[in-house]
JSON list of N, CA and C in Angstrom, two decimals:
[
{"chain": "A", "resi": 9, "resn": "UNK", "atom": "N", "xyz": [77.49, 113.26, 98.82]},
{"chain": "A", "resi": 9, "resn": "UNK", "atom": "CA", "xyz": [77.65, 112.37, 97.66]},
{"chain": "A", "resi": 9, "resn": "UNK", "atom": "C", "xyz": [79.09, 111.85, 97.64]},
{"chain": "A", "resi": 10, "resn": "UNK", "atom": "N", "xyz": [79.35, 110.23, 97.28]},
{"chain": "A", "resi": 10, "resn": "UNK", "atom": "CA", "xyz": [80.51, 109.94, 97.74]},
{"chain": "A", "resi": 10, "resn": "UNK", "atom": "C", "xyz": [81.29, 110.04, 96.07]},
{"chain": "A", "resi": 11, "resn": "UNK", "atom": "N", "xyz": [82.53, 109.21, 96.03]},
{"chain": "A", "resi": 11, "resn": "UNK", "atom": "CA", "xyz": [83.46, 109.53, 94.73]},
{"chain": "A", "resi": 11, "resn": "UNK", "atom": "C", "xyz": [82.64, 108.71, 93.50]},
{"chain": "A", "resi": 12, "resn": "UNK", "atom": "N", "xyz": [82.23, 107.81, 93.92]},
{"chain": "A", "resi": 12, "resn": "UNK", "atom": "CA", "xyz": [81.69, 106.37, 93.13]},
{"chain": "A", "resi": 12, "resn": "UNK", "atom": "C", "xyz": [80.34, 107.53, 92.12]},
{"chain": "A", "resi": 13, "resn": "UNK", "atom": "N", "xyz": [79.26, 107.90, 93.15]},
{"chain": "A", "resi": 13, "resn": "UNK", "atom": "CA", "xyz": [78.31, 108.69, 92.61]},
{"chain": "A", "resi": 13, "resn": "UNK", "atom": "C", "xyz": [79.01, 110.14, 92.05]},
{"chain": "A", "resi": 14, "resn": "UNK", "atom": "N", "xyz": [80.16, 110.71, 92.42]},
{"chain": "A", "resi": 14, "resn": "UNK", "atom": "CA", "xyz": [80.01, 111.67, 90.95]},
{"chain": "A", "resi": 14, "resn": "UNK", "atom": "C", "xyz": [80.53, 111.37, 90.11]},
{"chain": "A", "resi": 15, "resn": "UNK", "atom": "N", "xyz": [81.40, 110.16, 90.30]},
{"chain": "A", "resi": 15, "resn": "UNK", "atom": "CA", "xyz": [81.94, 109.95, 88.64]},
{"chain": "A", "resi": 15, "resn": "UNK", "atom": "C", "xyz": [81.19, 109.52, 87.49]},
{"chain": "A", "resi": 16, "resn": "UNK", "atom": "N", "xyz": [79.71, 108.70, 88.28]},
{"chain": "A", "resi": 16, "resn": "UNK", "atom": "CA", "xyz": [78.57, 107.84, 87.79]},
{"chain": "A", "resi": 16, "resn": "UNK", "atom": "C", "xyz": [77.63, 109.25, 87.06]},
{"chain": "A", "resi": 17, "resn": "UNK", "atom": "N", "xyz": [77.37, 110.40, 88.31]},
{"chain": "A", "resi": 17, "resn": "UNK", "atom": "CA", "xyz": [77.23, 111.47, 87.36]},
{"chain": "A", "resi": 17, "resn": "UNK", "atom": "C", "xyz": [77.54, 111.71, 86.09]},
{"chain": "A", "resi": 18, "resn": "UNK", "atom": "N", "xyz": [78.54, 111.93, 86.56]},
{"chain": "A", "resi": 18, "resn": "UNK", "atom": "CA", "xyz": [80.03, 112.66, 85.59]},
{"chain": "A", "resi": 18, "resn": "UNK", "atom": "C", "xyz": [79.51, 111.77, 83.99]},
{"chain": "A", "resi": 19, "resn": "UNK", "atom": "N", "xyz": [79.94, 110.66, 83.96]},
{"chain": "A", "resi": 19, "resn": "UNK", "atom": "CA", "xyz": [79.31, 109.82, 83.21]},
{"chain": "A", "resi": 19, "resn": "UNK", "atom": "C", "xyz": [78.17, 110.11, 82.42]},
{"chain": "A", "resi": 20, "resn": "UNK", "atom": "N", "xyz": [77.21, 109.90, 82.98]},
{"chain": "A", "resi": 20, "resn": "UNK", "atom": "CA", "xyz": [75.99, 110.00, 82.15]},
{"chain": "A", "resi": 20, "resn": "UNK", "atom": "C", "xyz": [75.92, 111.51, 81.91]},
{"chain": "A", "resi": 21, "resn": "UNK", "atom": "N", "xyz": [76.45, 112.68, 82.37]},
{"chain": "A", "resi": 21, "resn": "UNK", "atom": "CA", "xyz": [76.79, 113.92, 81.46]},
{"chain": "A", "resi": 21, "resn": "UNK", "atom": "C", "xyz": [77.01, 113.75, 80.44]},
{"chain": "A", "resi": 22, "resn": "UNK", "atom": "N", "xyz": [78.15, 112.93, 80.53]},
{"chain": "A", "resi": 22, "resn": "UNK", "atom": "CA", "xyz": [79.10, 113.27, 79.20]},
{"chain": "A", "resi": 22, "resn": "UNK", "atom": "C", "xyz": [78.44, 112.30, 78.06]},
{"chain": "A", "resi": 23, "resn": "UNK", "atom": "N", "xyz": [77.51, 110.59, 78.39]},
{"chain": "A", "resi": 23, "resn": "UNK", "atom": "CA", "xyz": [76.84, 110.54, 77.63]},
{"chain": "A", "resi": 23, "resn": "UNK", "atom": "C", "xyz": [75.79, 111.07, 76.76]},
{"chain": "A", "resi": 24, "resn": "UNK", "atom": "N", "xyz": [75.51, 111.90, 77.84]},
{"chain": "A", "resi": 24, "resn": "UNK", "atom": "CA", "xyz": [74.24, 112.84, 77.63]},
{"chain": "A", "resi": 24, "resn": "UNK", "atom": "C", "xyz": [74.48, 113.95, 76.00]},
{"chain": "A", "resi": 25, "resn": "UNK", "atom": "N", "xyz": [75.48, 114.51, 76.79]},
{"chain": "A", "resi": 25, "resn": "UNK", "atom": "CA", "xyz": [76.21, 115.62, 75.49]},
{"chain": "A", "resi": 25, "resn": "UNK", "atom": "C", "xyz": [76.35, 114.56, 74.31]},
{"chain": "A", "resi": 26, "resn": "UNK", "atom": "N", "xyz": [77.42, 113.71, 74.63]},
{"chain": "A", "resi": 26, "resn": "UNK", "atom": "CA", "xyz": [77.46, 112.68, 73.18]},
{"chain": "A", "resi": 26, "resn": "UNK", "atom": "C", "xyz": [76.75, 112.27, 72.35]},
{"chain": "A", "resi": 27, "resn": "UNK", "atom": "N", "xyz": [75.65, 111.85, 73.00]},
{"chain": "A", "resi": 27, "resn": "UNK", "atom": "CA", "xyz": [74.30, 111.52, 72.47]},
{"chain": "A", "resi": 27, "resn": "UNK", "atom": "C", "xyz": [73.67, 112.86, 71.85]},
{"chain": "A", "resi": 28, "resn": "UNK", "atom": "N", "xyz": [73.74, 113.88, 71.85]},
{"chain": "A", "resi": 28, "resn": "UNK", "atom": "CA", "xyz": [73.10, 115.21, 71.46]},
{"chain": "A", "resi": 28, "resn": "UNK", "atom": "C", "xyz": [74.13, 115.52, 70.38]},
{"chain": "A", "resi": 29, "resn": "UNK", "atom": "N", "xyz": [75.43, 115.43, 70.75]},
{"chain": "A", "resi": 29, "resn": "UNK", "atom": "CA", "xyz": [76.09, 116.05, 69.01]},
{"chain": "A", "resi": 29, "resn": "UNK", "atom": "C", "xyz": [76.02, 114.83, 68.16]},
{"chain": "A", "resi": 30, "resn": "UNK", "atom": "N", "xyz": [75.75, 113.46, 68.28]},
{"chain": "A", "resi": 30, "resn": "UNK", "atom": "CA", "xyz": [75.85, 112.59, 67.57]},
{"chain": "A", "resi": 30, "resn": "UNK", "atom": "C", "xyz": [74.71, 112.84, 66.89]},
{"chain": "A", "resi": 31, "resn": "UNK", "atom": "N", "xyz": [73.41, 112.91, 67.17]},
{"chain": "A", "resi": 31, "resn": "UNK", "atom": "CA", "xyz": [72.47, 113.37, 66.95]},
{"chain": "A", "resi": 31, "resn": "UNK", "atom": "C", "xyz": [72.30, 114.90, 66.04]},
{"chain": "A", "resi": 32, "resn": "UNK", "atom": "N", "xyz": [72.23, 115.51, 66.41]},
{"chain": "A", "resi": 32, "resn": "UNK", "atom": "CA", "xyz": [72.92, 116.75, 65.41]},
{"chain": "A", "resi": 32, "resn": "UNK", "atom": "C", "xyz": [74.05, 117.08, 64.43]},
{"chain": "A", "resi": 33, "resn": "UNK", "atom": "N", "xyz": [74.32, 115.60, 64.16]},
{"chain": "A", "resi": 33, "resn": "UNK", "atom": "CA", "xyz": [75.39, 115.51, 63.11]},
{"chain": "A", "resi": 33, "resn": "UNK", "atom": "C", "xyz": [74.63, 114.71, 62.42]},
{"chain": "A", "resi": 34, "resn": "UNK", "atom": "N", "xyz": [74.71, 114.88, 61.01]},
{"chain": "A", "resi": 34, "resn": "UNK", "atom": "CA", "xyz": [73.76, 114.72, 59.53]},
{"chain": "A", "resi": 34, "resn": "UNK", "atom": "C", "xyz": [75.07, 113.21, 59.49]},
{"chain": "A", "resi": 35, "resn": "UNK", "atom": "N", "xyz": [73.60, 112.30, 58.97]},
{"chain": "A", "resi": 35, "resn": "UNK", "atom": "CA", "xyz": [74.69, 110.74, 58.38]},
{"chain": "A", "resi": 35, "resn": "UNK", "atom": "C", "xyz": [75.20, 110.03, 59.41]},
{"chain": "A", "resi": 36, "resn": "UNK", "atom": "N", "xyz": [74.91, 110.69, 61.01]},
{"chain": "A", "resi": 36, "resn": "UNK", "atom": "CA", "xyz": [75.48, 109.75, 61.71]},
{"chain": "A", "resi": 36, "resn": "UNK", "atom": "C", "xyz": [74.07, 108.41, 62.35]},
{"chain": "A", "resi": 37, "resn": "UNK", "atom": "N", "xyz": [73.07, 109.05, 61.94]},
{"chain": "A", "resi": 37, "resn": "UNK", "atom": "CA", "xyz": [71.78, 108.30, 62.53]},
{"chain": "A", "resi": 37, "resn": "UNK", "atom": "C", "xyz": [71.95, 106.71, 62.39]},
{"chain": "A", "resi": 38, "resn": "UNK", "atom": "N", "xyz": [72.75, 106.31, 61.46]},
{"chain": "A", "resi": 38, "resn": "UNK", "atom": "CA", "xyz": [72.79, 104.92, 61.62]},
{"chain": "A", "resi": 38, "resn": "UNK", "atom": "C", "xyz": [73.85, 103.88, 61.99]},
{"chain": "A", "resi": 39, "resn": "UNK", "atom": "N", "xyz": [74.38, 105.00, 63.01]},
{"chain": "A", "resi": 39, "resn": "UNK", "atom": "CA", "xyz": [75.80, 104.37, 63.79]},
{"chain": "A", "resi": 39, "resn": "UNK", "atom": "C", "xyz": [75.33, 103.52, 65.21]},
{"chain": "A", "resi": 40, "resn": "UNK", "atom": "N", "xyz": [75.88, 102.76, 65.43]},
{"chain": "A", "resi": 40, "resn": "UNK", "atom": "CA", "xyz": [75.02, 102.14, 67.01]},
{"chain": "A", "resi": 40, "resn": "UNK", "atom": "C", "xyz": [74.83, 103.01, 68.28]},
{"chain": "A", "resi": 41, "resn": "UNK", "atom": "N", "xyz": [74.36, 102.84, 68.51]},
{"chain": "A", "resi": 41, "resn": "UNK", "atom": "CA", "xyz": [73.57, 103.78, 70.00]},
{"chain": "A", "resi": 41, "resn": "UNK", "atom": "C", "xyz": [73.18, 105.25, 69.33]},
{"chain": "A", "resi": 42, "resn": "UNK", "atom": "N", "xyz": [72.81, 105.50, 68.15]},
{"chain": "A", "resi": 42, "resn": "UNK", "atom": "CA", "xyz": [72.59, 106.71, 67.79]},
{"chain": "A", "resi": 42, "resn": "UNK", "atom": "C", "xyz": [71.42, 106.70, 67.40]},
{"chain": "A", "resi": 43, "resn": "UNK", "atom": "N", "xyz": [70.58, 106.33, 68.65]},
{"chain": "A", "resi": 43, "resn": "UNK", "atom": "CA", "xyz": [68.96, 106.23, 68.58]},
{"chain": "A", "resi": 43, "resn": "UNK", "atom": "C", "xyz": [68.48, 107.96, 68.79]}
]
């Protein structure tokens, strides 16, 4: 795997997590991308 693909990883990890505490935080449901 070259540098380009783990940072692209790396990435959608950390969206991943973001998306899960944004989500588990009360009142944030109607912030953008907090589908």
């Amino acid at each position: 795997m070259d540098a380009t693909s783990a940072v692209v990883t790396r990435l959608r990890l950390v969206v991943s997590f973001a998306g899960q505490d944004r989500l588990c935080l009360p009142g944030n449901n109607h912030l953008p991308g907090g589908e």
